[in-house]
XYZ file of C-alpha atoms in Angstrom:
760
model
C -8.074 23.035 -104.168
C -6.683 21.015 -101.247
C -3.350 19.420 -100.451
C -3.955 15.661 -101.025
C -1.706 14.803 -98.068
C -2.845 17.078 -95.229
C -6.116 18.374 -96.685
C -5.136 22.034 -96.336
C -6.465 24.571 -98.877
C -3.822 25.400 -101.518
C -4.046 28.001 -104.262
C -3.699 26.654 -107.838
C -0.266 27.548 -109.152
C 1.443 26.940 -105.829
C 5.226 26.607 -105.976
C 4.902 23.140 -104.435
C 3.489 20.897 -107.158
C 4.027 17.490 -108.698
C 2.703 15.748 -111.819
C 1.531 12.166 -111.400
C -0.179 10.023 -114.039
C -0.901 13.101 -116.139
C -2.470 15.081 -113.278
C -0.974 18.142 -111.566
C -1.170 18.054 -107.757
C -0.509 21.093 -105.551
C 0.884 20.998 -102.000
C 1.219 23.397 -99.100
C 4.905 22.587 -98.483
C 7.869 20.470 -99.603
C 7.254 17.883 -96.852
C 3.769 17.059 -98.175
C 5.035 16.914 -101.749
C 7.775 14.470 -100.746
C 5.275 12.268 -98.865
C 3.043 12.158 -101.925
C 5.980 11.329 -104.206
C 6.849 8.289 -102.074
C 3.306 6.840 -101.971
C 0.967 8.626 -104.421
C -1.641 5.845 -104.361
C -2.331 6.593 -100.686
C -3.366 10.159 -101.425
C -5.029 10.145 -104.850
C -8.142 12.334 -104.945
C -11.194 10.456 -103.769
C -9.377 8.865 -100.848
C -9.247 10.496 -97.466
C -5.889 11.975 -96.420
C -4.456 10.420 -93.285
C -6.120 11.753 -90.181
C -3.773 14.114 -88.304
C -2.525 12.827 -84.999
C -4.110 14.286 -81.917
C -2.684 17.503 -80.594
C -1.793 15.722 -77.413
C 0.404 13.208 -79.216
C 3.478 15.403 -79.660
C 2.682 16.449 -83.253
C 3.220 20.069 -84.274
C 0.249 22.276 -85.162
C -0.334 25.904 -86.148
C -2.223 28.036 -83.596
C -3.890 30.097 -86.346
C -4.520 27.212 -88.774
C -5.160 24.189 -86.505
C -5.689 21.906 -89.487
C -1.970 22.103 -90.261
C -0.338 19.163 -88.451
C 3.267 18.056 -88.901
C 5.505 15.443 -87.320
C 8.438 17.885 -87.022
C 8.812 21.575 -86.105
C 8.716 24.281 -88.749
C 6.567 27.160 -89.939
C 2.948 27.125 -91.039
C 2.807 27.354 -94.841
C -0.276 29.565 -94.610
C 0.669 32.215 -92.034
C 4.351 31.656 -91.255
C 3.833 31.133 -87.518
C 5.976 28.504 -85.856
C 4.237 25.172 -85.396
C 3.719 24.255 -81.744
C 4.138 20.847 -80.174
C 1.012 19.185 -78.808
C 0.247 19.372 -75.121
C 1.804 15.967 -74.432
C 5.219 17.555 -74.619
C 4.524 19.775 -71.637
C 4.228 23.524 -71.281
C 7.956 24.146 -70.886
C 8.987 22.166 -73.959
C 8.664 25.023 -76.453
C 11.705 25.562 -78.715
C 10.030 28.560 -80.368
C 9.649 30.292 -76.989
C 13.277 29.537 -76.117
C 14.463 30.929 -79.467
C 12.442 34.121 -79.174
C 13.519 34.627 -75.553
C 17.234 34.387 -76.390
C 16.959 36.746 -79.332
C 14.804 39.213 -77.431
C 17.360 39.375 -74.613
C 20.088 40.322 -77.091
C 17.784 42.747 -78.908
C 16.828 44.519 -75.677
C 20.461 44.967 -74.631
C 21.459 46.447 -78.012
C 18.283 48.386 -78.867
C 18.108 50.291 -75.558
C 21.289 52.361 -76.122
C 20.305 52.977 -79.754
C 16.960 54.385 -78.638
C 18.451 56.479 -75.823
C 21.221 57.822 -78.037
C 18.809 58.823 -80.808
C 16.377 60.463 -78.402
C 19.117 62.336 -76.558
C 20.680 63.649 -79.766
C 17.310 64.761 -81.175
C 15.793 66.228 -77.999
C 18.807 67.377 -75.925
C 21.638 67.994 -78.404
C 23.234 70.508 -76.034
C 24.180 67.823 -73.543
C 26.002 65.727 -76.129
C 29.814 65.983 -76.282
C 31.037 68.358 -78.981
C 33.111 65.672 -80.645
C 30.060 63.394 -80.963
C 28.701 64.668 -84.274
C 25.442 63.595 -85.866
C 27.334 61.385 -88.298
C 29.257 59.713 -85.460
C 26.000 59.028 -83.624
C 24.545 57.471 -86.777
C 27.544 55.127 -87.120
C 27.135 54.038 -83.482
C 23.438 53.426 -84.061
C 24.276 51.427 -87.188
C 26.764 49.249 -85.288
C 24.280 48.478 -82.523
C 21.072 48.182 -84.583
C 22.431 45.990 -87.379
C 22.875 42.822 -85.248
C 19.407 43.434 -83.759
C 17.799 43.524 -87.200
C 19.888 40.883 -88.974
C 20.468 38.358 -86.147
C 17.814 38.936 -83.488
C 15.192 39.577 -86.143
C 16.363 36.756 -88.439
C 13.360 34.491 -87.646
C 10.962 37.328 -88.494
C 12.774 38.321 -91.701
C 13.174 34.685 -92.773
C 9.450 34.037 -92.497
C 8.691 37.268 -94.325
C 10.960 36.237 -97.198
C 9.420 32.768 -97.394
C 5.950 34.302 -97.501
C 7.001 36.291 -100.571
C 8.577 33.271 -102.272
C 5.468 31.148 -101.700
C 3.108 34.046 -102.489
C 1.391 33.495 -99.146
C 1.533 37.002 -97.669
C 0.956 37.093 -93.915
C 1.705 38.950 -90.702
C 5.453 38.406 -91.070
C 5.355 39.964 -94.538
C 4.239 43.250 -92.993
C 6.654 43.101 -90.059
C 9.601 42.134 -92.265
C 8.804 44.813 -94.830
C 8.496 47.518 -92.175
C 11.699 46.621 -90.324
C 13.796 46.030 -93.454
C 12.531 49.261 -95.059
C 13.514 51.301 -91.970
C 16.946 49.692 -91.733
C 17.738 49.738 -95.480
C 16.697 53.384 -95.812
C 18.891 54.296 -92.845
C 21.922 52.458 -94.261
C 21.595 54.305 -97.597
C 21.135 57.607 -95.750
C 24.287 56.905 -93.714
C 26.487 55.788 -96.615
C 25.236 58.116 -99.396
C 23.533 61.220 -97.953
C 24.301 63.175 -101.137
C 21.895 60.927 -103.052
C 18.956 62.518 -101.223
C 17.339 65.817 -102.271
C 18.479 68.904 -100.365
C 15.109 69.192 -98.602
C 15.706 65.795 -96.975
C 19.154 66.714 -95.599
C 19.966 68.404 -92.279
C 22.045 71.606 -92.108
C 25.157 69.488 -91.433
C 24.522 67.414 -94.576
C 23.277 64.272 -92.840
C 19.923 62.595 -93.502
C 17.612 61.507 -90.691
C 17.947 57.771 -90.025
C 15.627 55.215 -88.401
C 18.039 52.734 -86.863
C 16.339 53.162 -83.500
C 12.917 52.386 -85.039
C 14.204 49.254 -86.781
C 15.919 48.007 -83.611
C 13.115 48.843 -81.178
C 10.404 47.465 -83.500
C 12.330 44.189 -83.776
C 12.684 43.982 -79.989
C 9.008 44.800 -79.421
C 7.789 42.251 -81.971
C 9.997 39.605 -80.339
C 8.585 40.590 -76.939
C 5.073 40.354 -78.336
C 5.838 36.884 -79.691
C 7.108 35.799 -76.249
C 4.022 37.118 -74.445
C 1.756 35.533 -77.033
C 3.567 32.172 -76.887
C 3.318 32.118 -73.109
C -0.359 33.024 -73.189
C -1.109 30.434 -75.877
C 0.724 27.784 -73.867
C -1.920 28.221 -71.182
C -4.695 27.475 -73.703
C -3.514 23.838 -73.804
C -3.704 23.476 -70.029
C -6.875 21.374 -70.250
C -5.252 18.642 -72.341
C -2.188 18.647 -70.094
C -4.488 18.319 -67.076
C -6.300 15.401 -68.707
C -3.048 13.698 -69.655
C -1.818 14.098 -66.102
C -4.859 12.339 -64.642
C -3.735 8.825 -65.536
C -1.423 7.096 -63.040
C 2.029 6.065 -64.214
C 1.859 2.508 -62.849
C -0.681 -0.178 -61.946
C -0.576 -3.127 -59.561
C -1.097 -6.351 -61.506
C -2.299 -9.587 -59.881
C -0.481 -12.549 -61.434
C -2.239 -15.943 -61.945
C -0.390 -17.419 -58.960
C -1.495 -14.572 -56.676
C 1.776 -12.616 -56.782
C 1.434 -8.848 -57.222
C 3.787 -6.226 -58.658
C 3.682 -2.658 -59.917
C 4.132 -2.320 -63.685
C 4.126 0.678 -66.086
C 0.743 1.552 -67.538
C 1.799 0.738 -71.106
C 2.441 -2.907 -70.148
C -1.171 -3.571 -69.127
C -3.044 -5.850 -71.512
C -6.755 -6.545 -71.906
C -7.846 -9.239 -69.460
C -5.174 -8.473 -66.833
C -6.341 -8.450 -63.202
C -5.384 -5.257 -61.363
C -5.641 -4.336 -57.692
C -6.711 -0.782 -56.866
C -6.041 0.162 -53.266
C -7.869 2.893 -51.318
C -7.062 6.393 -52.575
C -5.392 5.155 -55.791
C -6.388 6.106 -59.322
C -8.094 3.525 -61.516
C -5.354 2.721 -64.084
C -7.477 1.749 -67.133
C -11.112 1.063 -68.044
C -12.449 -2.238 -66.785
C -14.913 -4.182 -64.658
C -14.908 -4.904 -60.914
C -14.388 -8.614 -60.210
C -13.928 -8.342 -56.449
C -14.523 -5.778 -53.710
C -16.836 -2.881 -52.880
C -15.947 0.801 -52.860
C -17.092 4.294 -53.886
C -15.264 5.893 -56.813
C -14.826 9.630 -57.375
C -15.495 10.097 -61.106
C -15.420 13.904 -61.073
C -12.116 13.979 -62.949
C -13.791 12.787 -66.145
C -17.505 13.476 -65.640
C -17.497 16.675 -63.593
C -19.917 15.104 -61.091
C -18.710 15.538 -57.474
C -20.725 12.706 -55.834
C -18.793 9.385 -55.573
C -20.409 6.395 -57.288
C -20.800 3.049 -55.502
C -19.000 0.173 -57.256
C -19.228 -3.574 -56.700
C -18.765 -6.801 -58.667
C -19.802 -6.362 -62.306
C -19.758 -2.564 -62.305
C -17.700 -0.680 -64.863
C -14.685 1.421 -63.892
C -13.207 4.335 -65.836
C -9.487 4.988 -65.946
C -8.113 8.066 -64.102
C -11.010 8.116 -61.603
C -10.128 7.826 -57.909
C -10.954 4.864 -55.688
C -12.416 5.580 -52.276
C -11.895 3.634 -49.043
C -12.389 0.071 -50.323
C -10.012 -2.235 -52.191
C -11.046 -3.352 -55.680
C -9.780 -6.034 -58.014
C -10.628 -5.193 -61.610
C -10.273 -6.806 -65.006
C -8.776 -4.535 -67.667
C -11.159 -4.143 -70.623
C -9.881 -1.105 -72.534
C -6.232 -0.050 -72.473
C -4.028 2.483 -74.250
C -5.847 4.574 -76.845
C -9.109 2.685 -76.188
C -9.697 4.109 -72.706
C -12.284 6.801 -72.056
C -9.525 9.221 -71.017
C -7.620 8.699 -74.287
C -10.815 9.196 -76.269
C -11.514 12.387 -74.329
C -8.049 13.731 -75.140
C -8.482 12.798 -78.821
C -11.894 14.490 -79.012
C -10.634 17.652 -77.302
C -7.618 17.775 -79.622
C -9.888 17.298 -82.642
C -12.154 20.116 -81.460
C -9.187 22.401 -80.897
C -8.078 21.869 -84.501
C -11.524 22.704 -85.887
C -12.812 26.068 -87.062
C -16.165 27.624 -86.295
C -18.276 28.824 -89.249
C -18.040 32.352 -87.835
C -14.315 32.240 -88.646
C -15.172 32.201 -92.359
C -15.667 35.973 -92.256
C -12.230 36.460 -90.702
C -10.705 34.076 -93.263
C -12.286 35.984 -96.146
C -10.947 39.283 -94.806
C -7.510 37.838 -94.029
C -7.096 36.516 -97.584
C -7.270 40.097 -98.876
C -5.817 41.798 -95.837
C -2.091 41.960 -96.594
C -2.493 43.353 -100.144
C -4.911 45.943 -98.731
C -2.415 46.950 -96.051
C 0.361 47.257 -98.621
C -1.917 49.496 -100.680
C -2.732 51.593 -97.587
C 0.970 51.967 -96.788
C 1.662 53.054 -100.373
C -1.186 55.595 -100.251
C 0.088 56.981 -96.937
C 3.583 57.299 -98.395
C 2.289 59.156 -101.469
C 0.045 61.451 -99.410
C 2.906 62.525 -97.155
C 5.227 63.024 -100.131
C 2.680 65.207 -101.924
C 1.097 67.163 -99.074
C 3.151 66.541 -95.941
C 5.452 69.050 -94.202
C 9.215 68.963 -94.625
C 11.128 66.744 -94.476
C 8.443 65.034 -96.568
C 10.422 61.897 -97.346
C 11.127 61.224 -93.680
C 7.464 61.672 -92.750
C 6.342 59.485 -95.654
C 8.632 56.623 -94.631
C 7.532 56.924 -90.997
C 3.836 56.747 -91.934
C 4.282 53.821 -94.344
C 6.306 51.795 -91.840
C 3.804 52.541 -89.054
C 0.924 51.276 -91.247
C 2.811 48.081 -92.090
C 3.623 47.341 -88.464
C 0.329 48.254 -86.780
C -1.812 46.277 -89.259
C -0.348 42.867 -88.412
C -3.331 40.443 -88.752
C -2.250 38.054 -85.985
C -5.111 39.065 -83.673
C -7.621 38.421 -86.454
C -6.255 34.938 -87.116
C -6.141 33.981 -83.437
C -9.621 35.274 -82.580
C -11.481 31.985 -83.075
C -8.844 29.215 -82.614
C -7.741 30.265 -79.129
C -11.329 30.635 -77.905
C -12.275 27.192 -79.242
C -9.114 25.678 -77.743
C -9.821 27.029 -74.263
C -13.574 26.383 -74.498
C -13.168 22.752 -75.563
C -10.686 22.172 -72.751
C -12.966 23.757 -70.167
C -15.837 21.580 -71.353
C -13.760 18.399 -71.115
C -12.952 19.111 -67.482
C -16.702 19.450 -66.817
C -17.661 16.240 -68.629
C -18.792 17.987 -71.841
C -16.845 16.809 -74.903
C -16.946 19.054 -77.958
C -16.161 17.325 -81.267
C -15.774 20.504 -83.324
C -16.215 24.263 -83.193
C -19.256 24.111 -85.488
C -21.114 22.172 -82.774
C -20.390 24.919 -80.253
C -21.701 27.593 -82.587
C -24.796 25.555 -83.493
C -25.677 24.895 -79.833
C -25.355 28.607 -79.101
C -27.965 29.274 -81.811
C -30.186 26.245 -81.089
C -33.813 27.087 -80.287
C -35.297 23.575 -80.276
C -34.060 20.598 -78.286
C -35.264 17.187 -79.446
C -34.797 14.474 -76.806
C -35.203 10.734 -76.965
C -37.130 9.352 -73.988
C -35.396 6.094 -73.071
C -31.913 6.624 -71.697
C -32.076 10.394 -72.075
C -35.070 11.534 -70.045
C -35.306 8.187 -68.270
C -32.550 6.069 -66.764
C -32.517 3.732 -69.754
C -32.424 0.622 -67.557
C -36.068 -0.482 -67.383
C -37.114 -2.851 -64.622
C -39.624 -5.616 -65.191
C -42.914 -4.456 -63.634
C -45.527 -7.083 -64.423
C -46.343 -10.142 -66.509
C -49.940 -10.919 -67.441
C -50.531 -14.340 -68.999
C -53.569 -14.899 -71.204
C -55.240 -18.282 -71.448
C -53.832 -21.321 -69.670
C -50.142 -20.329 -69.626
C -48.578 -19.422 -66.267
C -46.569 -16.242 -65.637
C -43.396 -18.282 -65.066
C -43.842 -20.138 -68.348
C -44.486 -16.908 -70.250
C -41.447 -15.244 -68.690
C -39.256 -18.283 -69.392
C -40.167 -18.210 -73.094
C -39.889 -14.406 -73.324
C -36.470 -14.302 -71.633
C -35.192 -17.029 -73.951
C -36.111 -14.991 -77.033
C -35.115 -11.577 -75.631
C -31.644 -12.855 -74.718
C -30.682 -12.245 -78.350
C -31.762 -8.583 -78.305
C -29.792 -5.497 -77.204
C -32.895 -3.399 -76.489
C -33.109 -2.057 -72.898
C -36.565 -3.632 -72.501
C -35.163 -7.031 -73.549
C -32.478 -6.682 -70.882
C -35.190 -5.924 -68.298
C -37.098 -9.104 -69.246
C -33.994 -11.316 -69.039
C -32.832 -9.733 -65.788
C -36.338 -9.994 -64.292
C -36.548 -13.692 -65.130
C -33.175 -14.446 -63.560
C -34.057 -12.447 -60.420
C -37.179 -14.617 -60.094
C -35.111 -17.792 -60.386
C -36.329 -18.614 -63.911
C -33.825 -20.049 -66.384
C -34.429 -18.593 -69.899
C -35.415 -21.209 -72.467
C -33.241 -22.084 -75.459
C -34.046 -20.113 -78.602
C -32.966 -20.109 -82.243
C -33.902 -18.439 -85.523
C -33.819 -15.025 -83.825
C -34.671 -11.999 -85.974
C -35.203 -8.385 -85.042
C -37.259 -5.683 -86.785
C -35.771 -2.371 -85.638
C -38.167 -0.308 -83.573
C -40.986 -2.916 -83.812
C -40.177 -6.268 -82.208
C -38.398 -9.623 -82.273
C -39.377 -13.121 -83.348
C -37.898 -16.626 -83.335
C -38.396 -20.188 -82.148
C -38.145 -21.079 -78.464
C -37.939 -24.795 -77.736
C -39.377 -25.337 -81.201
C -42.383 -23.023 -80.651
C -42.825 -19.792 -82.702
C -42.663 -16.807 -80.343
C -42.905 -13.067 -81.113
C -42.593 -10.049 -78.805
C -43.280 -6.428 -79.737
C -45.877 -3.755 -80.183
C -49.478 -4.465 -81.148
C -48.798 -3.374 -84.714
C -45.887 -5.789 -85.017
C -48.017 -8.727 -83.905
C -50.928 -7.703 -86.137
C -48.479 -7.701 -89.027
C -47.827 -11.352 -88.182
C -51.574 -12.069 -88.327
C -52.029 -12.201 -84.532
C -55.048 -10.532 -82.875
C -54.204 -8.486 -79.745
C -57.631 -6.888 -79.165
C -58.332 -8.882 -76.006
C -55.257 -7.401 -74.296
C -55.531 -3.759 -75.438
C -57.622 -2.459 -72.517
C -55.247 -3.856 -69.884
C -52.241 -2.548 -71.863
C -53.719 0.963 -71.930
C -54.177 0.972 -68.137
C -50.523 0.000 -67.668
C -49.412 2.733 -70.060
C -51.416 5.310 -68.116
C -49.234 4.419 -65.122
C -46.135 5.287 -67.182
C -45.183 1.691 -67.947
C -43.872 0.463 -71.284
C -45.906 -2.494 -72.577
C -45.095 -5.183 -75.141
C -47.248 -8.019 -76.392
C -46.085 -11.620 -76.577
C -47.440 -14.271 -78.926
C -46.771 -18.012 -78.872
C -47.947 -20.616 -81.339
C -49.643 -17.908 -83.407
C -51.828 -16.548 -80.554
C -51.565 -13.579 -78.193
C -50.163 -15.119 -75.013
C -49.187 -12.344 -72.615
C -48.562 -8.699 -71.749
C -45.162 -7.759 -70.347
C -44.623 -4.309 -68.841
C -41.540 -2.519 -67.598
C -41.005 0.721 -65.746
C -38.147 3.080 -66.640
C -37.785 5.776 -63.948
C -37.230 9.397 -64.963
C -33.684 10.533 -64.233
C -33.581 12.614 -61.032
C -31.803 15.421 -62.871
C -34.280 15.548 -65.778
C -37.046 17.781 -64.271
C -34.639 20.503 -63.187
C -32.639 20.415 -66.433
C -35.751 20.540 -68.634
C -37.195 23.388 -66.544
C -33.982 25.403 -66.942
C -33.859 24.808 -70.695
C -37.511 25.808 -71.078
C -36.843 28.886 -68.975
C -33.921 29.720 -71.264
C -36.311 29.974 -74.202
C -35.714 26.566 -75.786
C -38.651 24.484 -76.956
C -38.305 20.803 -76.021
C -39.650 18.009 -78.243
C -39.791 14.391 -77.042
C -39.378 11.468 -79.441
C -39.981 7.858 -78.456
C -40.780 4.501 -79.947
C -43.031 3.893 -76.961
C -46.809 4.316 -76.983
C -48.371 7.758 -76.827
C -50.045 7.066 -73.478
C -46.732 6.184 -71.813
C -45.004 9.114 -73.530
C -47.650 11.571 -72.333
C -47.317 10.316 -68.761
C -43.552 10.903 -68.809
C -43.893 14.254 -70.606
C -46.494 15.538 -68.153
C -44.079 15.083 -65.269
C -41.442 17.107 -67.110
C -43.507 19.945 -68.571
C -42.961 18.828 -72.181
C -45.907 19.547 -74.462
C -44.683 18.494 -77.917
C -44.504 14.696 -78.271
C -43.925 12.270 -81.131
C -44.644 8.694 -79.968
C -44.447 5.307 -81.617
C -41.754 6.472 -84.073
C -39.020 4.371 -85.682
C -35.361 5.471 -85.940
C -35.871 6.664 -89.524
C -39.002 8.549 -88.522
C -37.017 10.262 -85.767
C -34.522 11.440 -88.393
C -37.363 12.674 -90.629
C -38.926 14.610 -87.734
C -35.606 16.308 -87.010
C -35.186 17.120 -90.708
C -38.729 18.514 -90.777
C -38.058 20.814 -87.826
C -34.926 22.098 -89.546
C -36.867 22.543 -92.782
C -39.300 24.759 -90.846
C -36.413 27.095 -90.095
C -35.648 25.935 -86.565
C -32.076 25.376 -85.345
C -32.274 21.910 -83.813
C -30.207 20.166 -81.154
C -30.888 16.436 -80.733
C -30.021 14.472 -77.577
C -30.019 10.678 -77.543
C -28.105 7.662 -76.334
C -28.892 4.589 -78.409
C -28.008 3.078 -81.757
C -31.515 3.958 -82.920
C -30.814 7.650 -82.203
C -27.763 7.851 -84.481
C -29.661 8.833 -87.690
C -31.495 11.660 -85.889
C -28.290 12.847 -84.197
C -26.608 13.049 -87.587
C -29.508 15.031 -89.124
C -29.653 17.675 -86.365
C -27.755 20.952 -86.453
C -25.922 19.630 -83.422
C -26.185 16.120 -81.973
C -25.730 15.542 -78.236
C -24.859 11.990 -77.202
C -25.257 10.777 -73.656
C -21.902 9.236 -72.741
C -23.581 6.309 -71.027
C -25.016 5.171 -74.358
C -23.858 3.479 -77.524
C -20.547 4.281 -79.214
C -22.295 4.823 -82.548
C -24.419 7.570 -80.989
C -21.268 9.272 -79.698
C -19.671 9.031 -83.160
C -22.749 10.663 -84.745
C -22.859 13.566 -82.296
C -21.027 16.877 -82.158
C -21.203 16.966 -78.349
C -20.921 14.072 -75.879
C -21.983 14.249 -72.231
C -19.749 11.864 -70.310
C -22.114 11.445 -67.402
C -25.183 10.831 -69.529
C -26.935 13.427 -67.370
C -29.313 16.050 -68.770
C -27.647 18.692 -66.626
C -24.762 18.257 -69.034
C -26.926 19.833 -71.763
C -27.334 22.884 -69.554
C -23.558 22.979 -69.039
C -22.934 22.557 -72.765
C -25.359 25.388 -73.524
C -23.610 27.699 -71.069
C -20.225 26.739 -72.505
C -21.341 27.337 -76.095
C -22.742 30.734 -75.238
C -19.642 31.776 -73.305
C -17.286 30.542 -76.050
C -19.154 32.189 -78.904
C -19.424 35.394 -76.888
C -15.634 35.420 -76.539
C -15.211 34.615 -80.253
C -17.430 37.548 -81.218
C -15.595 39.823 -78.770
C -12.256 38.758 -80.227
C -13.364 39.284 -83.823
C -14.882 42.650 -82.945
C -11.682 43.663 -81.179
C -9.472 42.512 -84.063
C -11.576 44.231 -86.738
C -12.035 47.351 -84.630
C -8.351 47.541 -83.783
C -7.319 47.510 -87.433
C -10.138 49.847 -88.484
C -8.864 52.457 -86.012
C -5.128 51.761 -85.998
C -4.464 51.815 -89.760
C -5.880 55.325 -90.418
C -4.134 56.675 -87.292
C -0.825 55.134 -88.389
C -1.293 56.592 -91.877
C -1.546 60.074 -90.329
C -5.297 60.739 -90.339
C -5.024 62.683 -87.051
C -2.017 64.777 -88.070
C -4.016 67.625 -89.711
C -6.045 68.054 -86.504
C -3.530 67.308 -83.738
C -0.118 67.618 -85.355
C 0.744 64.156 -83.978
C 1.771 61.159 -86.111
C 2.036 57.592 -84.830
C 5.599 56.415 -84.301
C 6.475 52.994 -85.811
C 7.735 51.976 -82.358
C 4.357 52.738 -80.785
C 2.723 50.857 -83.655
C 4.897 47.800 -82.906
C 3.914 47.836 -79.241
C 0.220 48.191 -80.144
C 0.442 45.324 -82.644
C 1.947 42.976 -80.073
C -0.544 43.939 -77.390
C -3.490 43.311 -79.735
C -2.551 39.630 -80.088
C -1.920 39.225 -76.375
C -5.290 40.855 -75.626
C -7.147 38.386 -77.845
C -5.464 35.392 -76.191
C -5.991 36.809 -72.690
C -9.685 37.361 -73.406
C -10.013 33.719 -74.504
C -8.290 32.515 -71.332
C -11.216 33.861 -69.306
C -13.148 30.785 -70.473
C -11.053 28.632 -68.143
C -12.945 30.175 -65.235
C -16.452 30.262 -66.730
C -19.062 28.759 -64.415
C -20.812 25.735 -65.906
């Protein structure tokens, strides 16, 4: 069952519930229940809950349960951890860190003398003043330890109590139970020692107390929280870096020619902006005047500057070179590439990898299991332990509760995904969700579309062959007029080729397109059709007289379409789409890494084989439609292969959606990017190699973290329970357990932070 407001999983019978129209709804917290009560129609089952704001927007999220997003600070209803503000607030704006730091400072000052006094009285009683009796020492310890437990440890105890009230046992349940048990037992022992059996009392009538354990454990847990908060703050460095790329102001050119600097949020679509040498491009737009080279490495990861002139697109946050540019703003605010990058990274950082399901399943049963282990340890020491048995039993039970804190288990995957997604964004590899990372790590087959993925995707008109009496110029004029209504790259090549030759495209109407086959319409009143031979044959037009010439052009790697006018085959039009310079090296590296590469294309088999031969690709599917591409991908998956699909066009979207992981080339269509789990900003095949390296590094860290977390608890819990005592005579102190618990979480986060330096 899920919270209808935030979508978080909620157990039936939750304390937060509300009846509406005869149906009982359950919520993760009071805030969600109140939102639902104000507008139930917005959240009724069957409608999507509102999409959480991006982590970079200043919303508060849980580091262990990234799907929990709130507009105000508080605690996670699932694990009790404090919600953290998104990266937009800055690394130093962390009220939770400030709170823990203040309370730790007080705890350290008060806990240190308690610890020293207890150790000195137990180990070196001869050096203690005669008037300082054991009972007097206990009262001093009580006076110093009580504010540590009740004030410094108030955030920990408060979360533990709320976890009990909401029946959502978590790490703070164990910490709170261990600390409160130590302190409460010590208070009873101090105030009513006669209530204890004689075997538990010292010769002077006092009972051993654990004020120093309660105080030191509280201080150590607070210290662990501080170290963990500081380490986790560094996991959001990528988003903060991205947010810091955009300039704060832009220089607008007014209609009268006057110029002034204005804040970025005042720029509107259509505004003319001047970008001087060395300045950052303020928003996405198009060059209307000037020539320069732009460093786009900040968003694509590519170090070589790109030449820009009139008509070329500019991306916000990239850096202008030595020339001055005047640009027209096209996308501003949340529409810019940079804003979309931040949103995608934030979305990925809130996602959970499928491998985390194992940790989630264990965590759901973890706290009850730990409580049972602590109870068993207590009983074992009471029944078979040495005297004083009660003291040893309490020590063992508290040590088990403290050392078994599941924080490291919960953080194992989220922190690795957070750092990995950020590292990818800085290298031009956008990860939509953690599942995509895991799937790419396992992928063994890469399916690639030819046009725009292996090739540049901007075909150039190569030749026009006119049949019969028509001239090449007349054929091209008619073809350009019809193709002007199409978005296909080949249509663009025909129109551009006609204009470059000084030919004005003819007027056309009645345009219709058959996806993956061809286009038809009327040009100056004449019926005209352009497409493959099969498309024209379907219209009753014979293309046999042109087939031999078409095959020769295809053998040269050219893409060929047939043109018909007035019901007869009129011409052959061919275009050449060069292979991307990076494609041979990238394909060779992927093949060398053990991946099989499959090429899909709507082009003819002859052309496809020519391109594939130059790249070392042996498996080809040519002449396929968009739906056939999707069926091929589904067939490969049905054969048991884990499939990654790379494409850039609208026609690739169905196949991208059917693959285990879709990879969209950022230079392509928006719909392809929306269908893909991974987007390559540069549209360069080397980005697939980078994405593969990133996925492997991230999943390696995830597995290391999970192994560490499981292994830590598998070893620490038996040791804390006293498993080594019969062989070594040594039992684990609760204070040592507290230090180990804190260090386990810090170790997991620190291991994930290594991804910031992984070579891509």
